[in-house]
XYZ file of C-alpha atoms in Angstrom:
522
model
C 15.204 -2.589 -14.414
C 14.526 -6.565 -15.283
C 13.376 -6.821 -18.996
C 13.149 -9.908 -21.359
C 10.731 -11.836 -23.386
C 8.949 -13.800 -20.932
C 7.810 -17.487 -20.982
C 6.392 -16.999 -17.174
C 5.996 -13.251 -16.090
C 7.274 -10.501 -14.000
C 7.241 -9.446 -10.508
C 8.051 -6.206 -8.766
C 7.941 -6.035 -4.942
C 9.470 -4.305 -2.106
C 12.234 -6.984 -1.055
C 14.428 -9.172 -3.496
C 13.078 -12.228 -1.211
C 9.525 -11.324 -1.779
C 9.848 -10.844 -5.442
C 11.853 -13.921 -5.643
C 9.105 -16.150 -3.952
C 6.654 -14.859 -6.538
C 9.028 -15.657 -9.272
C 9.638 -19.089 -7.983
C 5.882 -19.424 -8.157
C 5.589 -18.098 -11.992
C 8.352 -20.597 -12.802
C 6.510 -23.748 -11.087
C 3.573 -23.145 -13.569
C 1.376 -20.528 -11.414
C -0.252 -17.626 -12.548
C -0.117 -13.802 -11.897
C -2.665 -14.380 -8.771
C -0.716 -17.373 -7.509
C 2.480 -15.369 -7.703
C 0.942 -12.326 -5.904
C -0.177 -14.606 -3.058
C 3.364 -16.048 -2.586
C 4.933 -12.856 -2.423
C 2.368 -11.359 -0.009
C 3.191 -14.447 2.320
C 6.849 -13.766 1.678
C 6.720 -10.249 2.687
C 5.206 -10.799 6.041
C 8.773 -12.411 6.587
C 10.916 -10.562 4.362
C 9.360 -7.414 5.116
C 7.830 -8.085 8.605
C 6.935 -4.219 10.091
C 4.959 -3.703 6.566
C 3.026 -6.764 5.682
C 1.537 -9.270 8.210
C -1.299 -12.036 8.523
C -3.026 -9.381 11.056
C -3.300 -6.344 8.371
C -5.134 -6.009 5.283
C -5.020 -4.795 1.902
C -6.394 -4.537 -1.751
C -5.703 -6.205 -4.769
C -6.760 -5.409 -8.152
C -6.900 -8.054 -10.375
C -7.478 -8.428 -14.226
C -7.986 -11.765 -15.549
C -6.881 -12.359 -19.005
C -10.595 -14.247 -19.843
C -12.640 -11.890 -17.344
C -13.338 -8.617 -16.359
C -11.168 -6.578 -13.839
C -11.997 -6.653 -10.007
C -10.915 -5.144 -7.112
C -10.765 -7.123 -3.707
C -10.693 -5.059 -0.779
C -10.034 -7.303 2.303
C -8.797 -4.024 4.468
C -9.301 -3.500 7.914
C -12.739 -3.216 9.529
C -13.702 -1.127 12.720
C -15.454 -3.349 15.285
C -18.710 -3.829 16.161
C -18.762 -2.214 19.394
C -16.331 0.116 21.564
C -15.072 -0.594 25.150
C -15.285 2.172 27.599
C -12.485 4.369 27.255
C -11.190 3.106 30.859
C -10.854 -0.455 29.789
C -8.722 -0.066 26.903
C -4.899 -0.740 25.973
C -4.127 2.248 23.517
C -0.882 4.228 23.969
C 1.242 6.713 22.032
C 4.880 5.674 21.120
C 7.435 7.869 18.966
C 8.877 6.467 16.033
C 12.129 8.075 15.346
C 13.130 8.959 11.576
C 16.386 10.637 12.748
C 16.060 14.233 11.476
C 12.253 14.053 12.868
C 9.825 12.105 14.958
C 6.479 10.835 14.584
C 3.768 9.589 17.030
C 1.790 6.552 16.383
C -0.602 4.260 18.739
C -0.448 0.756 19.616
C -2.013 -1.520 21.996
C -5.103 -3.847 21.477
C -7.223 -1.308 21.284
C -5.682 0.047 18.059
C -6.780 -3.164 16.280
C -9.165 -3.437 13.826
C -10.770 -6.656 12.100
C -7.726 -7.919 9.864
C -8.743 -8.805 6.555
C -5.800 -10.385 5.266
C -6.018 -14.062 5.654
C -9.710 -13.822 4.171
C -8.401 -11.909 1.376
C -5.638 -14.237 0.344
C -8.467 -17.264 0.455
C -10.832 -15.577 -1.771
C -8.239 -14.422 -4.030
C -7.140 -18.079 -4.137
C -10.595 -19.545 -4.688
C -11.571 -17.074 -7.256
C -8.165 -17.011 -9.570
C -5.343 -19.051 -8.941
C -4.163 -22.340 -10.235
C -1.824 -23.861 -7.744
C -2.934 -25.581 -4.128
C -2.354 -22.712 -1.653
C -0.027 -25.248 0.276
C 2.659 -24.776 -2.907
C 1.944 -20.920 -2.728
C 3.269 -20.807 0.805
C 5.994 -22.874 0.267
C 8.615 -20.270 -0.541
C 7.397 -18.007 2.716
C 7.434 -21.404 5.023
C 10.832 -22.019 3.877
C 11.996 -18.390 4.584
C 10.448 -18.306 7.906
C 12.043 -21.433 8.878
C 15.726 -21.077 7.425
C 16.081 -17.190 7.744
C 16.098 -14.335 5.327
C 18.999 -11.755 4.878
C 17.435 -8.980 6.261
C 17.731 -5.803 3.863
C 19.285 -2.539 5.137
C 15.935 -1.025 4.021
C 13.996 -3.472 6.293
C 16.163 -3.112 9.200
C 16.104 0.682 9.267
C 12.032 0.599 9.477
C 12.711 -2.137 12.213
C 14.934 0.382 14.166
C 12.451 3.359 13.098
C 9.303 1.695 14.975
C 11.778 0.211 17.780
C 9.492 1.027 20.627
C 6.651 -0.978 18.747
C 9.036 -4.100 18.365
C 10.104 -3.837 22.001
C 6.389 -3.470 23.337
C 5.961 -7.314 24.046
C 8.305 -9.769 25.526
C 7.732 -12.232 22.436
C 7.951 -9.607 19.904
C 11.414 -8.218 21.326
C 12.666 -11.854 21.342
C 11.635 -12.137 17.461
C 13.323 -8.977 16.560
C 16.635 -9.566 18.526
C 19.845 -9.911 16.761
C 20.915 -13.475 16.615
C 24.712 -12.384 16.899
C 23.852 -9.840 19.845
C 20.534 -10.488 21.548
C 20.652 -7.297 23.277
C 20.308 -5.448 20.082
C 17.688 -5.284 17.193
C 18.336 -7.312 14.331
C 20.755 -5.230 11.514
C 21.068 -5.199 7.741
C 22.222 -8.837 6.862
C 21.426 -10.587 9.844
C 19.537 -14.047 9.361
C 15.864 -13.179 10.356
C 14.032 -16.143 11.455
C 10.124 -16.732 12.300
C 9.577 -20.401 13.184
C 6.233 -19.849 14.290
C 5.021 -17.767 11.281
C 6.039 -20.861 9.084
C 3.959 -22.802 11.525
C 0.928 -20.543 11.292
C 1.269 -20.749 7.550
C 1.272 -24.575 7.293
C -1.710 -24.310 9.471
C -3.439 -22.277 7.298
C -2.746 -24.210 4.116
C -3.955 -27.500 6.143
C -6.866 -26.020 7.779
C -8.262 -22.954 5.607
C -9.276 -19.593 6.802
C -11.680 -20.857 9.619
C -8.740 -21.443 11.612
C -8.371 -17.686 11.495
C -11.311 -16.332 11.871
C -13.587 -19.126 13.917
C -10.713 -21.555 15.061
C -7.839 -21.589 17.424
C -6.379 -18.530 16.321
C -9.217 -16.584 16.762
C -9.737 -17.828 19.930
C -6.089 -16.236 20.806
C -7.186 -13.142 19.294
C -10.268 -12.891 21.248
C -8.857 -13.875 24.632
C -6.229 -11.134 24.075
C -8.838 -8.189 23.533
C -11.123 -9.713 26.060
C -8.258 -9.695 28.773
C -5.777 -6.666 27.637
C -7.962 -3.990 26.979
C -9.134 -4.740 23.030
C -11.891 -4.176 21.075
C -12.333 -7.240 18.963
C -14.714 -9.948 19.635
C -15.769 -13.386 18.149
C -18.685 -11.465 16.203
C -15.995 -9.158 14.560
C -13.962 -11.935 13.376
C -16.475 -14.344 12.178
C -18.448 -11.573 10.354
C -15.822 -10.010 8.348
C -16.335 -10.089 4.658
C -14.120 -9.646 1.564
C -15.668 -7.239 -0.820
C -15.419 -7.241 -4.595
C -16.030 -4.159 -6.248
C -15.488 -2.934 -9.789
C -12.650 -0.586 -10.137
C -12.648 2.884 -10.789
C -11.848 3.582 -14.410
C -10.344 6.853 -16.182
C -9.203 7.628 -19.546
C -5.763 9.340 -19.809
C -3.484 9.825 -22.891
C -5.600 7.117 -24.847
C -4.891 4.693 -22.051
C -7.539 3.041 -19.666
C -6.269 3.775 -15.914
C -8.082 1.113 -13.135
C -7.751 2.083 -9.731
C -9.203 1.475 -6.110
C -12.791 2.643 -6.029
C -14.478 3.883 -2.703
C -14.328 3.697 0.116
C -10.677 4.100 -0.515
C -9.678 7.692 -0.958
C -6.335 7.174 -2.904
C -8.013 6.073 -6.372
C -10.497 8.734 -6.320
C -7.764 11.597 -5.581
C -5.536 10.036 -8.432
C -8.779 9.948 -10.649
C -9.492 13.729 -10.181
C -5.852 14.848 -10.496
C -5.906 12.911 -14.089
C -9.069 14.394 -14.799
C -7.403 18.089 -14.236
C -4.176 17.324 -16.084
C -6.252 15.559 -19.016
C -6.457 18.660 -21.457
C -2.682 19.946 -20.400
C -0.562 18.956 -23.225
C 3.193 18.604 -22.122
C 5.824 18.488 -24.522
C 9.141 16.573 -23.834
C 11.161 19.383 -23.406
C 8.677 20.611 -20.588
C 9.658 17.288 -18.204
C 11.039 18.174 -15.013
C 11.095 21.843 -16.011
C 9.310 25.200 -14.441
C 6.296 24.670 -16.013
C 5.867 20.639 -15.370
C 6.602 21.214 -12.052
C 4.379 23.988 -10.881
C 1.563 22.379 -12.759
C 1.722 19.278 -10.879
C 2.388 21.142 -7.475
C -0.893 23.205 -8.556
C -2.895 20.039 -9.115
C -1.904 18.426 -6.028
C -3.129 21.606 -4.157
C -6.258 21.914 -5.488
C -6.355 17.759 -5.278
C -5.758 18.588 -1.211
C -8.779 21.016 -1.129
C -11.068 19.108 -3.457
C -10.496 16.353 -0.619
C -11.998 18.370 1.935
C -14.669 20.264 -0.096
C -16.067 16.849 -1.368
C -16.357 15.527 2.158
C -14.223 12.492 0.912
C -13.303 11.728 4.444
C -16.855 11.050 5.717
C -18.605 10.050 2.502
C -16.295 8.582 -0.018
C -18.849 7.440 -2.434
C -21.071 10.677 -2.681
C -17.352 12.478 -2.803
C -16.703 10.444 -5.841
C -19.495 11.047 -7.679
C -19.167 14.711 -6.657
C -15.414 15.005 -7.869
C -16.139 13.648 -11.104
C -19.043 15.931 -12.011
C -17.990 17.791 -15.246
C -19.067 21.369 -13.909
C -16.839 21.196 -10.847
C -14.070 19.591 -13.078
C -14.098 22.386 -15.285
C -13.992 24.914 -12.261
C -10.829 22.970 -10.850
C -9.388 22.870 -14.449
C -9.695 26.544 -14.587
C -7.678 27.084 -11.455
C -4.823 24.956 -12.674
C -4.432 27.353 -16.024
C -4.962 30.507 -14.089
C -3.948 30.055 -10.652
C -1.225 32.685 -9.696
C 2.405 30.990 -8.765
C 2.507 32.095 -5.411
C -2.159 14.596 4.542
C 2.698 4.954 6.275
C 3.556 1.337 6.784
C 2.499 0.001 3.432
C 4.146 -2.330 0.748
C 3.287 -3.139 -3.101
C 3.527 -5.950 -5.370
C 2.870 -6.125 -9.057
C 2.676 -9.148 -11.055
C 2.155 -9.728 -14.904
C 2.009 -13.644 -16.562
C 2.531 -14.613 -20.251
C -1.271 -15.401 -20.246
C -2.161 -11.687 -19.772
C -3.178 -11.947 -16.205
C -2.277 -8.922 -13.988
C -2.280 -8.099 -10.484
C -1.754 -5.195 -8.536
C -1.601 -5.542 -4.695
C -0.996 -3.233 -1.881
C -0.897 -4.307 2.018
C -0.428 -2.663 5.558
C -0.229 -3.919 9.103
C 0.114 -0.149 9.912
C 3.308 -0.318 11.927
C 1.791 -3.226 14.083
C 0.102 -2.783 17.559
C 3.188 -4.421 19.343
C 1.029 -7.596 20.575
C 2.222 -11.171 19.040
C -0.597 -13.593 18.801
C -1.581 -16.376 16.398
C 0.037 -19.934 17.022
C 2.863 -19.478 19.618
C 3.103 -15.726 18.450
C 2.933 -16.559 14.599
C 2.175 -12.944 13.844
C 1.542 -9.073 14.981
C -1.805 -7.607 14.834
C -2.382 -3.960 12.923
C -2.920 -0.932 14.826
C -5.090 0.498 11.945
C -7.210 2.070 14.932
C -4.325 4.048 15.636
C -3.587 5.597 12.378
C -4.197 9.167 12.532
C -4.267 9.520 8.678
C -7.414 6.845 8.361
C -8.930 8.113 11.452
C -10.325 11.366 10.345
C -12.855 11.919 13.299
C -10.330 11.557 15.661
C -9.127 8.364 17.504
C -11.998 6.184 19.563
C -14.717 7.986 17.278
C -14.653 5.786 14.653
C -17.902 4.591 12.981
C -18.862 0.914 14.342
C -18.592 -2.098 11.806
C -17.296 0.002 9.098
C -14.665 -0.783 6.297
C -11.851 1.920 7.011
C -10.735 3.989 3.852
C -7.249 3.831 3.098
C -4.680 5.948 0.486
C -3.525 2.622 -0.757
C -4.262 2.695 -4.584
C -3.114 -0.421 -6.574
C -3.400 0.594 -10.277
C -3.427 -1.130 -13.494
C -3.013 0.673 -17.113
C -4.500 -0.864 -20.043
C -2.757 0.590 -23.214
C -4.223 1.125 -26.660
C -2.082 -1.426 -28.236
C -3.075 -4.157 -25.868
C -0.094 -3.802 -22.961
C -0.848 -3.771 -19.362
C 1.192 -1.923 -16.563
C 0.694 -3.027 -13.029
C 1.844 -0.536 -10.416
C 1.320 0.995 -6.963
C 3.250 2.296 -3.843
C 3.644 2.492 -0.370
C 3.986 5.525 1.453
C 0.840 7.236 3.272
C -0.567 10.256 1.815
C 2.635 9.897 -0.587
C 0.626 7.174 -2.440
C -1.358 9.031 -4.489
C 1.106 11.717 -5.574
C 3.803 8.730 -6.421
C 1.570 6.851 -8.515
C 0.290 9.939 -10.216
C 3.549 10.953 -11.442
C 4.460 7.657 -12.456
C 1.228 7.966 -14.624
C 2.097 11.088 -16.085
C 6.074 10.120 -16.661
C 4.835 6.844 -18.519
C 1.769 8.456 -20.245
C 2.283 12.019 -21.091
C 6.226 11.828 -21.723
C 6.475 8.400 -23.023
C 9.201 7.451 -20.425
C 10.089 3.676 -20.274
C 9.209 2.065 -16.715
C 12.687 2.782 -15.262
C 12.895 6.249 -15.996
C 9.321 6.910 -15.314
C 9.940 5.257 -11.527
C 13.193 6.979 -11.259
C 12.491 10.509 -11.955
C 12.379 12.796 -8.941
C 9.095 13.518 -7.270
C 7.215 16.238 -5.244
C 4.446 15.952 -2.948
C 2.134 18.649 -1.644
C -0.010 18.118 1.530
C -2.281 21.219 2.035
C 0.277 23.837 1.313
C 3.180 22.468 2.139
C 5.358 20.884 -0.925
C 8.132 18.512 -0.225
C 10.481 18.291 -3.594
C 13.047 15.658 -4.231
C 16.394 16.522 -5.229
C 16.999 16.629 -8.806
C 15.116 19.259 -11.049
C 16.972 22.436 -11.950
C 16.800 25.052 -9.123
C 14.354 27.136 -11.680
C 11.655 24.298 -11.808
C 12.024 23.706 -7.980
C 11.570 27.480 -7.511
C 8.562 27.273 -9.898
C 7.084 24.741 -7.711
C 7.918 26.197 -4.399
C 5.770 29.301 -5.485
C 2.749 27.387 -5.461
C 3.208 26.594 -1.847
C 3.444 28.076 1.543
C 6.287 26.318 2.740
C 8.613 23.640 1.364
C 11.241 21.181 2.070
C 14.211 19.484 -0.380
C 14.768 15.987 0.345
C 17.955 13.927 -0.764
C 17.511 12.041 -4.223
C 15.437 8.881 -4.008
C 14.211 9.400 -0.570
C 11.848 6.715 0.684
C 9.411 9.289 2.156
C 8.291 9.884 -1.547
C 7.012 6.520 -1.762
C 7.945 2.946 -3.569
C 6.383 2.662 -6.834
C 6.862 -1.022 -7.664
C 5.779 -1.680 -11.607
C 5.989 -4.196 -14.215
C 4.747 -4.160 -17.699
C 3.748 -6.512 -20.597
C 3.820 -5.788 -24.335
C 1.291 -7.274 -26.427
C 4.353 -9.182 -27.683
C 5.314 -10.764 -24.768
C 8.153 -8.484 -23.583
C 8.020 -7.913 -19.963
C 9.805 -5.388 -17.885
C 9.834 -4.574 -14.385
C 11.237 -2.099 -11.944
C 11.345 -2.110 -7.968
C 11.486 1.304 -6.496
C 15.039 1.917 -5.019
C 13.489 4.493 -2.541
C 12.176 1.542 -0.859
C 14.353 -1.343 -1.557
C 12.646 -2.668 -4.172
C 13.265 -5.470 -6.707
C 11.999 -7.002 -9.916
C 12.302 -10.329 -11.420
C 11.507 -11.498 -15.211
C 10.741 -15.324 -15.315
């Protein structure tokens, strides 16, 4: 864990090169939002499957001199769908070793990307430095190369069918030493076309992507190769600014992602169920603690369905906040017998009190390279089962997709602020929930709160990370119909990258080791 009294700030991110880009910008006089944008641009090269200009995400900002705001620049469904017989949409199997998972790629899997408009909106509203300076670390990485981490090399190998789906993509991800193989850990990964694209965006602005030369390449590719996106989809995309969803827990104010996204709503609901449950220090990691967590996760899964969260997120948020419904679910927490993907997260705080929590995704990528001479890969959000609850090809037109991504801020009673969030598909909500409980109910320091073993309940199936005593695991398992025990610090359980600033200027940060995270205090 990085810790210091800071004159600049602190950052935690999914890769050391991502964190270093943010730290460079903080040291150059940038604020937390400059640094978050620098880290996001760097993640497009250092974490090339998890982040990209063809994707989208959310930034929860707490300006020191203003109200908190959530920037929603996640993907939007196209305005109209092409006939099924005209589309490029196909399954691939991602190989995780002990298991495989089916994803869908092709240009018909592409939703309207919001990443670039989101970056420019945050820059326009909150940043201090010129965007050309903010992009400098990423441009340097893309031109000179970044040493690929073991985690990123593993992720590239998992989605091998995607990175080999297009000749330009296969050439990009080929090992410089042995071009007939994919890049491996330690290889220098270069992406000069991405550097060109970032330089062009810094010079010409977001219009290049949504109405100019880059837009033209996206539109032509979709028109000729079976995608849905048109000029109207790109030019009509809007960044949404929303008040964050707020909840009190153990004296702290929790701010998280509001509807239409689902993750923040479910975290807030779970915290409400736990609100009156008083854990003692001795309970941590024990049978009662784990059983209660498993039960709350099971009830949250049930409430997700009962409240119609998938199809009516704003109405569901109101229903899940209803005191009578909360009371009924709390009763089940007390009396019940013992018996739902590619993301990365960046957290930044600075000495002025600004805080940024940023979660982004490119899905796994659609397998198609576009932009200035293949400067990025488009997303495959319409091929994501998790965020297509009506089934593939049945998405509502021109609608912001929901997500489990839940960038979160914690405002403490004594003026401290914590920024945190996670990657990990449906495990995002359970990972963040457990770190919040560890910090606020058990008063653990940041490193122990993040590193503690986790569990996750999906439906009635429980996944448990090794570490707790056998009796505690047995108590949690009793709440489930089935279970699996995972090795300690497994990437399945998300990657919570978190930073904290005390009121006295002391800053700490931790990048979750489960996903190769890193933290820097400047």
